[in-house]
Tab-separated table of C-alpha atoms and ligand atoms in Angstrom:
chain	number	residue	atom	x	y	z
Z	1446	UNK	CA	43.477	74.930	-0.164
Z	1447	UNK	CA	44.291	73.576	3.271
Z	1448	UNK	CA	44.591	76.867	5.371
Z	1449	UNK	CA	48.148	77.323	7.306
Z	1450	UNK	CA	48.197	77.527	11.173
Z	1451	UNK	CA	50.302	80.112	12.814
Z	1452	UNK	CA	50.049	78.935	17.006
Z	1453	UNK	CA	52.046	81.196	19.519
Z	1454	UNK	CA	52.932	79.294	22.714
Z	1455	UNK	CA	53.511	81.807	25.482
Z	1456	UNK	CA	54.757	79.431	27.710
Z	1457	UNK	CA	55.054	80.666	31.074
Z	1458	UNK	CA	55.295	83.823	30.112
Z	1459	UNK	CA	53.098	87.155	30.753
Z	1460	UNK	CA	50.566	88.233	33.568
Z	1461	UNK	CA	47.243	89.955	33.624
Z	1462	UNK	CA	48.605	93.262	32.440
Z	1463	UNK	CA	50.724	91.988	29.727
Z	1464	UNK	CA	48.199	89.626	28.308
Z	1465	UNK	CA	45.921	92.172	27.925
Z	1466	UNK	CA	48.286	94.211	26.253
Z	1467	UNK	CA	49.641	91.864	23.899
Z	1468	UNK	CA	46.321	90.575	22.952
Z	1469	UNK	CA	45.001	94.306	22.559
Z	1470	UNK	CA	48.143	94.587	19.988
Z	1471	UNK	CA	47.497	91.237	18.361
Z	1472	UNK	CA	43.410	92.395	17.643
Z	1473	UNK	CA	44.974	95.158	15.524
Z	1474	UNK	CA	46.763	92.764	13.198
Z	1475	UNK	CA	44.899	91.936	9.833
Z	1476	UNK	CA	44.368	88.257	9.422
Z	1477	UNK	CA	43.806	86.893	6.296
Z	1478	UNK	CA	41.584	83.394	5.378
Z	1479	UNK	CA	44.247	81.076	4.396
Z	1480	UNK	CA	45.922	81.324	7.772
Z	1481	UNK	CA	44.557	80.393	10.813
Z	1482	UNK	CA	46.104	81.888	14.233
Z	1483	UNK	CA	46.061	80.764	17.466
Z	1484	UNK	CA	47.526	82.179	20.882
Z	1485	UNK	CA	48.301	79.629	23.721
Z	1486	UNK	CA	48.550	81.906	27.007
Z	1487	UNK	CA	48.757	80.362	30.580
Z	1488	UNK	CA	45.718	78.640	32.215
Z	1489	UNK	CA	45.219	81.377	34.404
Z	1490	UNK	CA	44.546	84.179	31.768
Z	1491	UNK	CA	42.807	82.061	29.269
Z	1492	UNK	CA	39.423	83.554	31.087
Z	1493	UNK	CA	40.404	86.708	30.259
Z	1494	UNK	CA	41.620	86.032	26.781
Z	1495	UNK	CA	38.833	84.364	25.734
Z	1496	UNK	CA	36.703	87.285	26.663
Z	1497	UNK	CA	39.287	89.974	24.657
Z	1498	UNK	CA	39.300	87.948	21.653
Z	1499	UNK	CA	35.533	87.523	21.057
Z	1500	UNK	CA	34.739	88.516	18.077
Z	1501	UNK	CA	38.181	88.818	16.462
Z	1502	UNK	CA	39.885	85.728	14.426
Z	1503	UNK	CA	42.441	84.705	16.684
Z	1504	UNK	CA	41.529	81.266	18.687
Z	1505	UNK	CA	42.486	80.299	21.701
Z	1506	UNK	CA	44.530	77.460	22.694
Z	1507	UNK	CA	46.260	75.921	26.166
Z	1508	UNK	CA	49.248	74.610	26.921
Z	1509	UNK	CA	48.473	71.264	28.614
Z	1510	UNK	CA	45.428	69.629	29.934
Z	1511	UNK	CA	44.634	66.496	31.975
Z	1512	UNK	CA	42.936	63.628	30.374
Z	1513	UNK	CA	40.089	63.191	32.680
Z	1514	UNK	CA	36.542	65.555	32.549
Z	1515	UNK	CA	37.080	66.198	36.543
Z	1516	UNK	CA	37.971	64.742	39.726
Z	1517	UNK	CA	40.854	64.457	42.378
Z	1518	UNK	CA	43.741	66.088	40.547
Z	1519	UNK	CA	45.271	68.437	42.173
Z	1520	UNK	CA	46.203	71.634	40.238
Z	1521	UNK	CA	45.205	70.080	36.760
Z	1522	UNK	CA	42.599	71.539	33.930
Z	1523	UNK	CA	40.390	69.385	32.249
Z	1524	UNK	CA	39.135	69.565	28.557
Z	1525	UNK	CA	35.858	70.288	29.494
Z	1526	UNK	CA	37.007	73.647	31.583
Z	1527	UNK	CA	38.857	74.506	28.529
Z	1528	UNK	CA	35.758	74.151	25.798
Z	1529	UNK	CA	34.015	76.158	28.694
Z	1530	UNK	CA	36.643	78.876	27.901
Z	1531	UNK	CA	35.890	78.568	24.138
Z	1532	UNK	CA	39.505	77.290	23.666
Z	1533	UNK	CA	39.568	75.421	20.181
Z	1534	UNK	CA	43.081	74.042	20.535
Z	1535	UNK	CA	45.714	72.695	23.200
Z	1536	UNK	CA	49.458	71.651	22.843
Z	1537	UNK	CA	49.848	68.444	23.739
Z	1538	UNK	CA	53.265	66.650	24.582
Z	1539	UNK	CA	55.590	69.848	24.158
Z	1540	UNK	CA	58.798	68.846	24.582
Z	1541	UNK	CA	59.680	70.891	27.920
Z	1542	UNK	CA	56.466	68.898	29.101
Z	1543	UNK	CA	58.197	65.717	28.143
Z	1544	UNK	CA	61.433	66.704	29.308
Z	1545	UNK	CA	60.247	68.264	32.710
Z	1546	UNK	CA	57.353	66.466	33.900
Z	1547	UNK	CA	57.810	63.335	32.267
Z	1548	UNK	CA	55.385	63.039	30.124
Z	1549	UNK	CA	55.449	59.850	27.972
Z	1550	UNK	CA	53.597	58.625	24.799
Z	1551	UNK	CA	51.402	56.494	26.586
Z	1552	UNK	CA	50.018	60.001	28.472
Z	1553	UNK	CA	50.263	61.948	25.285
Z	1554	UNK	CA	47.855	59.276	23.584
Z	1555	UNK	CA	45.283	59.626	27.047
Z	1556	UNK	CA	45.058	63.413	26.343
Z	1557	UNK	CA	45.170	63.458	22.631
Z	1558	UNK	CA	42.515	61.184	22.246
Z	1559	UNK	CA	40.710	63.038	25.390
Z	1560	UNK	CA	40.979	66.700	23.702
Z	1561	UNK	CA	39.867	65.283	20.365
Z	1562	UNK	CA	36.569	63.255	22.161
Z	1563	UNK	CA	35.853	67.171	23.561
Z	1564	UNK	CA	36.203	68.913	20.179
Z	1565	UNK	CA	39.274	70.430	21.190
Z	1566	UNK	CA	42.065	69.822	18.481
Z	1567	UNK	CA	45.618	69.146	19.661
Z	1568	UNK	CA	48.838	69.941	18.600
Z	1569	UNK	CA	50.679	67.024	19.404
Z	1570	UNK	CA	54.301	67.993	19.682
Z	1571	UNK	CA	56.828	65.546	18.322
Z	1572	UNK	CA	60.456	65.885	17.980
Z	1573	UNK	CA	64.410	64.348	18.694
Z	1574	UNK	CA	67.253	65.608	20.962
Z	1575	UNK	CA	70.234	66.346	19.794
Z	1576	UNK	CA	72.127	63.573	20.738
Z	1577	UNK	CA	69.121	61.279	18.974
Z	1578	UNK	CA	69.707	63.147	15.815
Z	1579	UNK	CA	73.621	62.902	16.200
Z	1580	UNK	CA	72.778	59.081	16.998
Z	1581	UNK	CA	70.942	58.947	13.761
Z	1582	UNK	CA	67.837	57.777	15.335
Z	1583	UNK	CA	65.805	60.784	14.992
Z	1584	UNK	CA	63.076	59.482	12.599
Z	1585	UNK	CA	62.776	56.323	14.765
Z	1586	UNK	CA	62.085	58.378	17.707
Z	1587	UNK	CA	59.780	60.671	15.673
Z	1588	UNK	CA	57.862	57.746	14.031
Z	1589	UNK	CA	57.378	55.931	17.941
Z	1590	UNK	CA	55.999	59.108	19.221
Z	1591	UNK	CA	53.364	59.768	16.191
Z	1592	UNK	CA	52.404	56.025	16.166
Z	1593	UNK	CA	52.198	55.677	20.163
Z	1594	UNK	CA	50.824	59.250	20.052
Z	1595	UNK	CA	47.735	58.697	17.947
Z	1596	UNK	CA	47.256	54.882	19.043
Z	1597	UNK	CA	43.770	53.470	18.896
Z	1598	UNK	CA	42.704	57.135	17.680
Z	1599	UNK	CA	39.664	57.077	14.925
Z	1600	UNK	CA	40.348	60.672	12.360
Z	1601	UNK	CA	36.891	61.179	10.299
Z	1602	UNK	CA	38.624	64.016	8.148
Z	1603	UNK	CA	42.522	64.820	9.711
Z	1604	UNK	CA	41.090	68.348	10.789
Z	1605	UNK	CA	40.626	66.734	14.102
Z	1606	UNK	CA	44.607	66.611	15.253
Z	1607	UNK	CA	47.821	68.885	14.220
Z	1608	UNK	CA	50.820	67.588	14.621
Z	1609	UNK	CA	54.007	69.696	15.617
Z	1610	UNK	CA	57.335	68.742	14.459
Z	1611	UNK	CA	59.816	70.590	16.927
Z	1612	UNK	CA	63.380	69.081	17.006
Z	1613	UNK	CA	64.284	69.973	20.917
Z	1614	UNK	CA	67.466	71.178	20.154
Z	1615	UNK	CA	65.468	74.069	18.262
Z	1616	UNK	CA	63.754	75.059	20.829
Z	1617	UNK	CA	64.283	78.160	22.633
Z	1618	UNK	CA	68.127	77.996	21.173
Z	1619	UNK	CA	68.069	80.321	18.195
Z	1620	UNK	CA	69.037	77.187	16.156
Z	1621	UNK	CA	66.300	76.623	13.593
Z	1622	UNK	CA	66.034	73.392	11.628
Z	1623	UNK	CA	67.658	74.121	8.370
Z	1624	UNK	CA	64.342	74.235	5.566
Z	1625	UNK	CA	64.978	71.007	4.055
Z	1626	UNK	CA	65.603	69.063	7.537
Z	1627	UNK	CA	62.316	70.555	8.700
Z	1628	UNK	CA	60.544	69.557	5.489
Z	1629	UNK	CA	62.211	66.402	5.086
Z	1630	UNK	CA	60.703	65.416	9.073
Z	1631	UNK	CA	57.324	66.552	7.924
Z	1632	UNK	CA	57.287	64.434	5.184
Z	1633	UNK	CA	58.367	61.727	7.319
Z	1634	UNK	CA	55.761	62.312	9.672
Z	1635	UNK	CA	52.882	62.484	6.734
Z	1636	UNK	CA	54.174	59.013	5.562
Z	1637	UNK	CA	53.419	57.524	8.983
Z	1638	UNK	CA	50.171	59.569	9.291
Z	1639	UNK	CA	49.400	57.754	5.968
Z	1640	UNK	CA	50.279	54.227	7.219
Z	1641	UNK	CA	47.718	55.059	9.839
Z	1642	UNK	CA	45.024	56.795	8.329
Z	1643	UNK	CA	45.018	56.599	4.467
Z	1644	UNK	CA	46.664	59.272	2.136
Z	1645	UNK	CA	43.514	61.432	2.141
Z	1646	UNK	CA	43.461	61.602	5.773
Z	1647	UNK	CA	46.938	62.396	6.167
Z	1648	UNK	CA	46.982	65.008	3.312
Z	1649	UNK	CA	44.748	66.874	5.363
Z	1650	UNK	CA	46.334	67.030	8.974
Z	1651	UNK	CA	48.326	70.178	9.382
Z	1652	UNK	CA	52.021	69.778	10.157
Z	1653	UNK	CA	53.411	72.503	11.908
Z	1654	UNK	CA	57.431	73.263	12.492
Z	1655	UNK	CA	58.592	74.630	15.899
Z	1656	UNK	CA	61.690	75.629	17.004
Z	1657	UNK	CA	63.011	79.105	17.043
Z	1658	UNK	CA	60.801	80.034	13.888
Z	1659	UNK	CA	61.046	83.811	13.542
Z	1660	UNK	CA	60.678	87.218	11.278
Z	1661	UNK	CA	63.860	85.995	9.193
Z	1662	UNK	CA	63.333	82.396	8.413
Z	1663	UNK	CA	59.662	81.791	8.448
Z	1664	UNK	CA	58.976	82.358	4.632
Z	1665	UNK	CA	61.637	80.082	3.730
Z	1666	UNK	CA	60.190	77.371	6.029
Z	1667	UNK	CA	56.561	78.401	4.873
Z	1668	UNK	CA	57.306	77.802	1.540
Z	1669	UNK	CA	58.091	73.889	2.075
Z	1670	UNK	CA	55.905	71.561	0.717
Z	1671	UNK	CA	55.101	69.591	3.633
Z	1672	UNK	CA	55.064	72.568	6.465
Z	1673	UNK	CA	51.939	73.782	6.989
Z	1674	UNK	CA	52.423	75.758	9.945
Z	1675	UNK	CA	54.547	76.975	12.744
Z	1676	UNK	CA	54.436	76.289	16.771
Z	1677	UNK	CA	56.175	79.634	17.905
Z	1678	UNK	CA	57.594	80.239	21.434
Z	1679	UNK	CA	59.839	83.569	21.539
Z	1680	UNK	CA	58.616	85.577	18.880
Z	1681	UNK	CA	54.852	84.781	19.735
Z	1682	UNK	CA	55.472	87.367	22.656
Z	1683	UNK	CA	56.129	90.705	20.487
Z	1684	UNK	CA	52.918	91.763	18.666
Z	1685	UNK	CA	55.584	92.939	15.973
Z	1686	UNK	CA	57.326	89.447	15.333
Z	1687	UNK	CA	54.074	87.623	15.581
Z	1688	UNK	CA	52.661	89.611	13.277
Z	1689	UNK	CA	55.412	89.111	10.442
Z	1690	UNK	CA	54.750	85.441	10.947
Z	1691	UNK	CA	51.668	85.636	10.190
Z	1692	UNK	CA	52.211	87.449	6.914
Z	1693	UNK	CA	54.825	84.886	6.059
Z	1694	UNK	CA	55.804	85.162	2.145
Z	1695	UNK	CA	55.614	81.896	0.199
Z	1696	UNK	CA	58.888	82.300	-1.629
Z	1697	UNK	CA	59.607	79.468	-4.442
Z	1698	UNK	CA	63.003	78.903	-5.326
S	2805	PEP	C1	57.775	76.399	21.374
S	2805	PEP	O1	58.059	76.606	22.350
S	2805	PEP	O2	57.020	75.147	20.745
S	2805	PEP	C2	59.339	76.739	20.635
S	2805	PEP	C3	59.021	76.425	19.293
S	2805	PEP	O3	59.714	77.579	20.804
S	2805	PEP	P1	60.651	78.690	20.273
S	2805	PEP	O4	59.994	79.282	19.175
S	2805	PEP	O5	61.199	79.690	21.305
S	2805	PEP	O6	61.814	77.996	20.105
């Protein structure tokens, strides 16, 4: 059975002492084999997080990276640097990076390719704005983000990449897509992935939902057929909440 993935995006939260305290709390959580768990602290705390997590079943991810190995790119971090810190995952093209830092599908494509090339698993974020949903072009936008983000990328198994469907209107707003809305878009993404890579690889690619996932709505979302996990912002900052997400219960109607 495909492992699910619960990934915490800490965003620009938690200094050194808060990072240490939260990780010490997370280390007490029992993690079962069917669920892969990743936390993505800010860059400056990745080194300490990497040391604290040694020997524990929680993986480390970054929130962004440059696509080059090294060079004159002031303020940037390379995939090689993340590998040195034992990071396994990296969030690419989060809507906040697209919105505030002008990241385009072309850039997410370069970053996704570079991450895979270095053995990091990109969590490629896609999702429509409220205006796009209301204008009935959500699928068109998401389709383009998937196709352009994965342009010229070859996959052997599908495990090399993760897609996170994050409707922009649901991120940090407390508004969650309904289970049906989230599942419908994740199913649509899987169809697009099938067109690109064939059914077997598309089935193996984890598709996460993200957008105000919390202890109250996680069970319903995780019970949907095409949702393989969650990318979580706010609720990943408290060990108790994150633990509840990791221990989601599948509820069949
Ligand atoms: C996110 O940052 O990817 C996210 C989904 O945030 P939140 O859970 O706070 O909506």
